[in-house]
Amino acid sequence: MTTDAQKISSAHARLGIRRKGEIVPREEYLDYMTFRTNARPMFTEIFGPIIGLKEEWATQGATAEELDFSAFHYRWAESFWLPTQCGWLGGDPDEILEETEDLLVYRDAMGRKMEMSKKNSTLALPATHPVKTMQDWLRIKHHYEFCEERLSGNWRPPSPGMTTVAAIPGGFDEPRQLMGEEALAIACYEEPELIHDILQTIGQTAFRVLERMTKEVKVDLLHVHEDMAGCSGPLFGPRQVMEFIVPYYRSIWDLLSSRGTRLFMQDSDGDMRPVIPSFLEAGVNFMYPCEPMAGMDIVQLRAQYGNRLAFMGGIDKHILRQSKEKITAELEYKIPPMVRSGGCILGLDHRVPNGTPLSSYRFYIQKAWEIMDRVGRE
């Protein structure tokens, strides 16, 4: 019998892909992304298709292997995500409240009312939030405090060649999940002690979990999900990043880097350029997916930051809906300098958009490898 939680997660699961090609060994990957060596370029599909693209490609004659992306050649590293459990813990199971042909509405473990468009989205958006005041936060704070249950799960990667990844909640994203973007922005000025207490609590829990875990397992990469920017810029400016997020990040990064962790990877769409220097101060040395439409030009960013910042993504996903000449121009601009400098896993800057012809995606993969192989022979 399908549970509500399984039904809620199925929309995202249907978009899963199977990567094939060359798996880069762990040490080569870590050396490449920290600019120690530059033996072979890396190239992958980060997220896969958006809703509806597989159906479009099926009408265009796609094979089963093309529909799950296993027909395409990539070069990437396999990762093992440790069960760090540093964020919200507990609460009631997800419960579906309403479902129509177009919409799925459910209550999540935080007690939020979540709404997801079944035809246009893979992620639900909260219609309500549990925290409006300090009193609200104090009522739910125990969900973020340390307990031994957070240390359960399998800590050992199935293969020694896999990169081990530890994830922590976002310094912007987690308060946003609790409060909503507008309330969070206002609280930074009117009730900063609330934001400080949220992040201090999360930070203390993450520190205790990772301090224990890294006594037994080496973490190669620290990952944080933020999604804190749009095309007009980030939703926190440098001042807010320095005041609220940097102390949280820094405490975790200082611990992990002292125990051999080499990469601190931040996931955020949009234009992050105004806050990149602040996040470098916090220890971040790896950003993705680097959206060109938002001004995140990896060639320009590499010229500006050199080997202080590695990247993944950076190729304009929207170019795939244009001519082969424009696809080629995008690849010729991005690939050669990034292959020569290293420290970049080339790929589209997010999901493959609807309206991308299958023939264009085939051409994109072929042309990308042609250029990488040519540059590699120089």
CSV table of C-alpha atoms in Angstrom, one decimal:
chain,number,residue,atom,x,y,z
A,1,MET,CA,0.0,0.0,0.0
A,2,THR,CA,1.4,3.4,-1.0
A,3,THR,CA,1.8,5.8,1.9
A,4,ASP,CA,1.2,9.5,1.7
A,5,ALA,CA,4.9,10.2,2.0
A,6,GLN,CA,5.7,7.8,-0.9
A,7,LYS,CA,3.0,9.4,-3.1
A,8,ILE,CA,4.3,12.9,-2.3
A,9,SER,CA,7.9,12.0,-3.2
A,10,SER,CA,7.0,10.1,-6.3
A,11,ALA,CA,6.7,13.2,-8.5
A,12,HIS,CA,10.3,14.0,-7.9
A,13,ALA,CA,11.4,10.3,-8.2
A,14,ARG,CA,9.9,10.0,-11.7
A,15,LEU,CA,12.5,12.5,-13.0
A,16,GLY,CA,15.4,10.4,-11.7
A,17,ILE,CA,18.2,9.6,-14.2
A,18,ARG,CA,20.8,6.9,-14.6
A,19,ARG,CA,24.3,8.3,-15.4
A,20,LYS,CA,26.7,6.2,-17.4
A,21,GLY,CA,30.2,6.8,-18.6
A,22,GLU,CA,33.5,7.2,-16.7
A,23,ILE,CA,33.4,7.3,-12.9
A,24,VAL,CA,36.3,9.4,-11.6
A,25,PRO,CA,38.1,7.9,-8.6
A,26,ARG,CA,37.7,9.8,-5.3
A,27,GLU,CA,41.3,11.1,-5.0
A,28,GLU,CA,41.4,12.2,-8.6
A,29,TYR,CA,38.1,14.1,-8.1
A,30,LEU,CA,39.3,15.8,-5.0
A,31,ASP,CA,42.6,16.8,-6.5
A,32,TYR,CA,40.9,18.1,-9.6
A,33,MET,CA,38.3,20.1,-7.7
A,34,THR,CA,41.0,21.6,-5.5
A,35,PHE,CA,43.3,22.5,-8.4
A,36,ARG,CA,46.0,20.1,-7.4
A,37,THR,CA,45.9,18.2,-10.7
A,38,ASN,CA,44.1,18.5,-14.0
A,39,ALA,CA,44.3,15.1,-15.7
A,40,ARG,CA,40.8,14.8,-17.2
A,41,PRO,CA,37.9,17.2,-17.6
A,42,MET,CA,34.6,16.3,-15.8
A,43,PHE,CA,31.2,16.6,-17.5
A,44,THR,CA,27.8,15.5,-16.2
A,45,GLU,CA,24.0,16.1,-16.1
A,46,ILE,CA,23.4,17.5,-12.6
A,47,PHE,CA,19.6,17.3,-12.1
A,48,GLY,CA,18.0,15.7,-15.1
A,49,PRO,CA,14.8,16.8,-16.9
A,50,ILE,CA,12.0,19.0,-15.9
A,51,ILE,CA,8.4,17.7,-15.7
A,52,GLY,CA,7.1,16.8,-19.2
A,53,LEU,CA,10.4,16.6,-21.1
A,54,LYS,CA,10.5,12.8,-21.1
A,55,GLU,CA,7.0,12.7,-22.6
A,56,GLU,CA,8.2,15.2,-25.3
A,57,TRP,CA,11.2,13.1,-26.1
A,58,ALA,CA,9.2,9.9,-26.3
A,59,THR,CA,7.1,11.4,-29.1
A,60,GLN,CA,10.4,12.3,-30.8
A,61,GLY,CA,11.6,8.7,-30.9
A,62,ALA,CA,13.7,8.6,-27.8
A,63,THR,CA,15.0,5.2,-26.7
A,64,ALA,CA,14.4,3.9,-23.1
A,65,GLU,CA,18.1,4.6,-22.4
A,66,GLU,CA,17.7,8.2,-23.6
A,67,LEU,CA,14.7,8.7,-21.5
A,68,ASP,CA,16.6,7.7,-18.3
A,69,PHE,CA,19.8,9.5,-19.6
A,70,SER,CA,21.9,6.3,-19.5
A,71,ALA,CA,22.5,6.6,-23.3
A,72,PHE,CA,24.6,9.7,-22.8
A,73,HIS,CA,28.3,9.7,-21.9
A,74,TYR,CA,29.4,11.6,-18.8
A,75,ARG,CA,32.5,11.7,-16.6
A,76,TRP,CA,31.7,12.3,-12.9
A,77,ALA,CA,32.4,11.1,-9.4
A,78,GLU,CA,30.1,8.9,-7.3
A,79,SER,CA,29.1,10.2,-3.9
A,80,PHE,CA,28.0,8.7,-0.7
A,81,TRP,CA,25.8,11.0,1.4
A,82,LEU,CA,26.3,10.4,5.1
A,83,PRO,CA,23.1,10.3,7.3
A,84,THR,CA,24.1,13.5,9.1
A,85,GLN,CA,20.5,14.4,10.3
A,86,CYS,CA,21.5,17.9,11.4
A,87,GLY,CA,18.2,19.7,10.7
A,88,TRP,CA,14.6,19.2,11.7
A,89,LEU,CA,14.0,15.8,13.4
A,90,GLY,CA,10.6,14.3,14.4
A,91,GLY,CA,7.1,15.5,13.8
A,92,ASP,CA,4.1,13.7,12.3
A,93,PRO,CA,4.4,11.9,9.0
A,94,ASP,CA,3.4,13.8,5.9
A,95,GLU,CA,-0.4,13.7,5.3
A,96,ILE,CA,-2.2,14.5,2.1
A,97,LEU,CA,-5.0,17.0,2.6
A,98,GLU,CA,-6.3,17.5,-0.9
A,99,GLU,CA,-5.5,16.2,-4.4
A,100,THR,CA,-6.8,17.2,-7.8
A,101,GLU,CA,-5.5,16.5,-11.3
A,102,ASP,CA,-3.3,19.6,-11.1
A,103,LEU,CA,-2.6,20.1,-7.4
A,104,LEU,CA,-1.3,18.2,-4.4
A,105,VAL,CA,-1.8,19.7,-0.9
A,106,TYR,CA,-0.3,18.1,2.2
A,107,ARG,CA,0.8,18.8,5.7
A,108,ASP,CA,4.5,18.1,6.3
A,109,ALA,CA,6.4,17.1,9.4
A,110,MET,CA,6.9,20.7,10.4
A,111,GLY,CA,3.1,21.2,10.4
A,112,ARG,CA,3.2,23.4,7.3
A,113,LYS,CA,0.6,23.3,4.6
A,114,MET,CA,2.5,22.5,1.4
A,115,GLU,CA,1.2,22.9,-2.1
A,116,MET,CA,2.7,21.4,-5.3
A,117,SER,CA,1.6,21.8,-8.9
A,118,LYS,CA,1.7,18.2,-10.2
A,119,LYS,CA,2.1,19.4,-13.8
A,120,ASN,CA,4.7,22.1,-13.4
A,121,SER,CA,6.8,21.5,-10.2
A,122,THR,CA,8.8,18.8,-8.5
A,123,LEU,CA,9.1,20.7,-5.2
A,124,ALA,CA,6.2,21.8,-3.0
A,125,LEU,CA,6.0,25.4,-1.7
A,126,PRO,CA,4.8,26.1,1.9
A,127,ALA,CA,1.6,28.1,2.2
A,128,THR,CA,2.1,28.3,6.0
A,129,HIS,CA,5.1,28.5,8.3
A,130,PRO,CA,5.5,27.4,12.0
A,131,VAL,CA,7.6,30.4,13.2
A,132,LYS,CA,6.4,34.0,13.5
A,133,THR,CA,7.8,34.9,16.9
A,134,MET,CA,10.5,33.8,19.4
A,135,GLN,CA,7.8,32.0,21.3
A,136,ASP,CA,6.9,30.0,18.2
A,137,TRP,CA,10.5,29.1,17.7
A,138,LEU,CA,11.0,28.0,21.4
A,139,ARG,CA,8.0,25.7,21.0
A,140,ILE,CA,9.6,23.8,18.2
A,141,LYS,CA,13.3,24.3,19.0
A,142,HIS,CA,13.6,20.8,20.4
A,143,HIS,CA,13.3,19.5,16.8
A,144,TYR,CA,16.7,21.0,16.1
A,145,GLU,CA,18.5,20.2,19.3
A,146,PHE,CA,21.1,17.4,19.6
A,147,CYS,CA,20.1,13.8,20.5
A,148,GLU,CA,21.7,10.4,20.0
A,149,GLU,CA,19.1,9.5,17.4
A,150,ARG,CA,20.8,11.8,15.0
A,151,LEU,CA,23.8,9.5,14.9
A,152,SER,CA,21.8,6.5,13.6
A,153,GLY,CA,22.2,5.1,10.1
A,154,ASN,CA,25.0,3.7,8.0
A,155,TRP,CA,28.2,5.8,8.1
A,156,ARG,CA,30.3,3.6,5.8
A,157,PRO,CA,30.4,4.1,2.0
A,158,PRO,CA,29.7,1.0,0.0
A,159,SER,CA,32.9,1.6,-2.0
A,160,PRO,CA,36.2,3.2,-0.9
A,161,GLY,CA,36.2,5.0,-4.3
A,162,MET,CA,33.2,7.1,-3.4
A,163,THR,CA,33.3,10.7,-2.2
A,164,THR,CA,31.8,11.0,1.2
A,165,VAL,CA,29.4,14.0,1.6
A,166,ALA,CA,28.0,15.5,4.8
A,167,ALA,CA,25.1,17.9,4.5
A,168,ILE,CA,24.1,20.7,6.9
A,169,PRO,CA,21.0,22.9,6.8
A,170,GLY,CA,21.3,26.2,4.9
A,171,GLY,CA,22.0,29.3,6.9
A,172,PHE,CA,19.4,31.2,4.9
A,173,ASP,CA,17.3,28.2,3.6
A,174,GLU,CA,16.4,26.7,7.0
A,175,PRO,CA,15.2,29.9,8.6
A,176,ARG,CA,13.3,30.5,5.4
A,177,GLN,CA,11.6,27.1,5.7
A,178,LEU,CA,10.5,28.0,9.2
A,179,MET,CA,9.5,31.6,8.6
A,180,GLY,CA,9.0,32.4,4.9
A,181,GLU,CA,11.2,34.8,3.0
A,182,GLU,CA,9.4,38.0,3.9
A,183,ALA,CA,9.2,37.3,7.6
A,184,LEU,CA,12.9,36.3,7.7
A,185,ALA,CA,14.0,39.5,6.0
A,186,ILE,CA,12.0,41.6,8.5
A,187,ALA,CA,13.3,39.6,11.5
A,188,CYS,CA,16.9,40.3,10.5
A,189,TYR,CA,16.2,43.9,11.4
A,190,GLU,CA,13.5,43.8,14.0
A,191,GLU,CA,14.3,40.5,15.8
A,192,PRO,CA,17.8,39.5,15.0
A,193,GLU,CA,18.1,37.5,18.2
A,194,LEU,CA,15.6,35.1,16.8
A,195,ILE,CA,17.7,34.4,13.7
A,196,HIS,CA,20.8,34.1,15.8
A,197,ASP,CA,19.2,31.6,18.1
A,198,ILE,CA,17.9,29.5,15.2
A,199,LEU,CA,21.3,29.3,13.6
A,200,GLN,CA,23.2,28.9,16.8
A,201,THR,CA,21.0,25.9,17.7
A,202,ILE,CA,21.4,24.3,14.2
A,203,GLY,CA,25.1,25.0,14.3
A,204,GLN,CA,25.6,23.4,17.7
A,205,THR,CA,23.7,20.3,16.7
A,206,ALA,CA,25.6,20.0,13.4
A,207,PHE,CA,28.9,20.5,15.2
A,208,ARG,CA,28.2,17.7,17.7
A,209,VAL,CA,26.9,15.3,15.0
A,210,LEU,CA,29.9,15.9,12.7
A,211,GLU,CA,32.4,16.0,15.6
A,212,ARG,CA,31.3,12.4,16.5
A,213,MET,CA,31.0,11.2,13.0
A,214,THR,CA,34.4,12.4,11.8
A,215,LYS,CA,36.1,10.4,14.5
A,216,GLU,CA,35.1,7.3,12.5
A,217,VAL,CA,34.6,8.5,8.9
A,218,LYS,CA,36.5,11.0,6.8
A,219,VAL,CA,34.2,13.5,5.2
A,220,ASP,CA,35.5,14.7,1.8
A,221,LEU,CA,32.8,17.3,1.0
A,222,LEU,CA,30.6,19.5,3.1
A,223,HIS,CA,27.4,20.4,1.3
A,224,VAL,CA,24.8,23.1,2.1
A,225,HIS,CA,21.6,23.9,0.2
A,226,GLU,CA,20.6,27.6,0.2
A,227,ASP,CA,18.7,28.6,-3.0
A,228,MET,CA,18.9,32.1,-1.8
A,229,ALA,CA,19.0,34.2,-5.0
A,230,GLY,CA,17.1,35.1,-8.2
A,231,CYS,CA,18.1,36.9,-11.3
A,232,SER,CA,18.1,40.2,-9.5
A,233,GLY,CA,20.5,39.1,-6.8
A,234,PRO,CA,20.6,37.3,-3.4
A,235,LEU,CA,17.9,37.6,-0.7
A,236,PHE,CA,20.5,38.2,1.9
A,237,GLY,CA,23.2,40.9,1.3
A,238,PRO,CA,26.8,40.8,2.4
A,239,ARG,CA,25.9,42.3,5.8
A,240,GLN,CA,23.3,39.7,6.6
A,241,VAL,CA,25.6,36.9,5.4
A,242,MET,CA,28.4,38.1,7.5
A,243,GLU,CA,26.3,38.6,10.6
A,244,PHE,CA,24.1,35.5,10.6
A,245,ILE,CA,25.5,32.8,8.3
A,246,VAL,CA,29.3,33.2,8.4
A,247,PRO,CA,29.7,32.3,12.1
A,248,TYR,CA,27.5,29.2,11.5
A,249,TYR,CA,29.4,28.0,8.4
A,250,ARG,CA,32.8,28.8,9.9
A,251,SER,CA,32.3,26.8,13.0
A,252,ILE,CA,31.5,23.7,11.0
A,253,TRP,CA,34.1,24.3,8.3
A,254,ASP,CA,36.9,24.8,10.8
A,255,LEU,CA,36.1,21.5,12.4
A,256,LEU,CA,35.8,19.5,9.2
A,257,SER,CA,38.8,21.1,7.4
A,258,SER,CA,40.9,20.4,10.4
A,259,ARG,CA,40.0,16.7,9.9
A,260,GLY,CA,40.8,16.6,6.3
A,261,THR,CA,37.6,17.8,4.5
A,262,ARG,CA,38.7,19.5,1.3
A,263,LEU,CA,35.5,20.8,-0.4
A,264,PHE,CA,32.7,23.1,1.0
A,265,MET,CA,30.0,23.1,-1.7
A,266,GLN,CA,27.1,25.5,-1.8
A,267,ASP,CA,23.9,25.0,-3.9
A,268,SER,CA,22.1,28.2,-4.9
A,269,ASP,CA,20.4,29.3,-8.0
A,270,GLY,CA,20.4,32.9,-9.1
A,271,ASP,CA,22.9,35.7,-9.0
A,272,MET,CA,25.2,35.1,-6.0
A,273,ARG,CA,27.9,37.5,-7.1
A,274,PRO,CA,27.3,40.2,-4.5
A,275,VAL,CA,27.8,37.7,-1.6
A,276,ILE,CA,30.6,35.4,-3.0
A,277,PRO,CA,33.3,37.3,-1.1
A,278,SER,CA,31.4,36.8,2.1
A,279,PHE,CA,30.9,33.1,1.5
A,280,LEU,CA,34.6,32.7,0.7
A,281,GLU,CA,35.3,34.1,4.2
A,282,ALA,CA,33.0,31.4,5.5
A,283,GLY,CA,35.0,28.7,3.9
A,284,VAL,CA,32.9,27.9,0.8
A,285,ASN,CA,35.2,26.9,-2.1
A,286,PHE,CA,32.7,25.2,-4.5
A,287,MET,CA,29.5,26.7,-5.9
A,288,TYR,CA,26.8,25.3,-8.3
A,289,PRO,CA,24.8,25.4,-10.5
A,290,CYS,CA,26.0,28.8,-11.7
A,291,GLU,CA,23.1,30.2,-13.8
A,292,PRO,CA,24.2,32.3,-16.8
A,293,MET,CA,20.8,33.9,-17.1
A,294,ALA,CA,21.4,35.3,-13.6
A,295,GLY,CA,24.9,36.6,-14.5
A,296,MET,CA,26.8,33.7,-13.1
A,297,ASP,CA,29.3,33.4,-16.0
A,298,ILE,CA,31.9,30.8,-14.9
A,299,VAL,CA,34.5,32.1,-17.3
A,300,GLN,CA,34.4,35.6,-15.7
A,301,LEU,CA,34.1,34.1,-12.2
A,302,ARG,CA,37.2,32.0,-12.8
A,303,ALA,CA,39.1,35.1,-14.0
A,304,GLN,CA,38.0,36.9,-10.9
A,305,TYR,CA,38.5,34.2,-8.2
A,306,GLY,CA,41.0,31.9,-9.7
A,307,ASN,CA,41.5,28.7,-7.8
A,308,ARG,CA,39.7,30.0,-4.7
A,309,LEU,CA,36.4,28.7,-6.1
A,310,ALA,CA,35.4,25.6,-8.0
A,311,PHE,CA,32.2,25.2,-10.0
A,312,MET,CA,29.7,22.7,-11.3
A,313,GLY,CA,27.2,23.5,-14.1
A,314,GLY,CA,27.6,26.8,-15.8
A,315,ILE,CA,26.3,25.9,-19.3
A,316,ASP,CA,23.2,27.8,-20.2
A,317,LYS,CA,20.3,25.3,-20.2
A,318,HIS,CA,18.1,27.6,-22.4
A,319,ILE,CA,20.7,27.5,-25.2
A,320,LEU,CA,19.5,23.9,-26.0
A,321,ARG,CA,16.2,25.4,-27.4
A,322,GLN,CA,18.1,27.5,-29.9
A,323,SER,CA,20.2,26.7,-33.0
A,324,LYS,CA,23.1,24.3,-33.2
A,325,GLU,CA,25.3,27.3,-34.0
A,326,LYS,CA,24.3,29.0,-30.7
A,327,ILE,CA,24.8,25.7,-28.8
A,328,THR,CA,28.3,25.5,-30.3
A,329,ALA,CA,29.1,29.1,-29.5
A,330,GLU,CA,28.1,28.6,-25.8
A,331,LEU,CA,30.2,25.5,-25.5
A,332,GLU,CA,33.2,27.0,-27.3
A,333,TYR,CA,33.1,30.0,-24.9
A,334,LYS,CA,32.8,27.9,-21.7
A,335,ILE,CA,34.5,24.6,-22.2
A,336,PRO,CA,38.1,25.5,-23.3
A,337,PRO,CA,39.0,27.9,-20.5
A,338,MET,CA,37.4,25.7,-17.8
A,339,VAL,CA,39.1,22.6,-19.1
A,340,ARG,CA,42.4,24.3,-19.1
A,341,SER,CA,42.1,25.7,-15.6
A,342,GLY,CA,40.4,22.6,-14.0
A,343,GLY,CA,38.3,22.8,-10.9
A,344,CYS,CA,35.0,22.7,-12.8
A,345,ILE,CA,32.5,19.9,-13.5
A,346,LEU,CA,30.9,21.1,-16.7
A,347,GLY,CA,27.1,20.7,-17.1
A,348,LEU,CA,23.8,22.5,-17.6
A,349,ASP,CA,23.0,25.1,-15.0
A,350,HIS,CA,19.8,23.2,-13.9
A,351,ARG,CA,17.2,20.8,-15.2
A,352,VAL,CA,16.9,20.3,-18.9
A,353,PRO,CA,13.9,22.6,-19.8
A,354,ASN,CA,10.7,21.7,-21.6
A,355,GLY,CA,10.9,22.4,-25.3
A,356,THR,CA,14.5,21.1,-25.6
A,357,PRO,CA,14.5,18.9,-28.8
A,358,LEU,CA,16.0,15.5,-28.3
A,359,SER,CA,18.2,16.1,-31.4
A,360,SER,CA,19.6,19.2,-29.7
A,361,TYR,CA,20.4,17.4,-26.5
A,362,ARG,CA,22.2,14.7,-28.5
A,363,PHE,CA,24.1,17.4,-30.4
A,364,TYR,CA,25.0,19.1,-27.1
A,365,ILE,CA,26.5,15.9,-25.7
A,366,GLN,CA,28.4,15.1,-28.9
A,367,LYS,CA,29.8,18.7,-29.3
A,368,ALA,CA,30.8,19.0,-25.7
A,369,TRP,CA,32.9,15.9,-25.9
A,370,GLU,CA,34.4,17.0,-29.2
A,371,ILE,CA,35.5,20.2,-27.7
A,372,MET,CA,36.8,18.6,-24.4
A,373,ASP,CA,38.8,16.0,-26.4
A,374,ARG,CA,40.2,18.7,-28.7
A,375,VAL,CA,41.3,20.9,-25.8
A,376,GLY,CA,42.7,17.9,-24.0
A,377,ARG,CA,45.0,17.2,-27.0
A,378,GLU,CA,46.4,20.7,-27.1
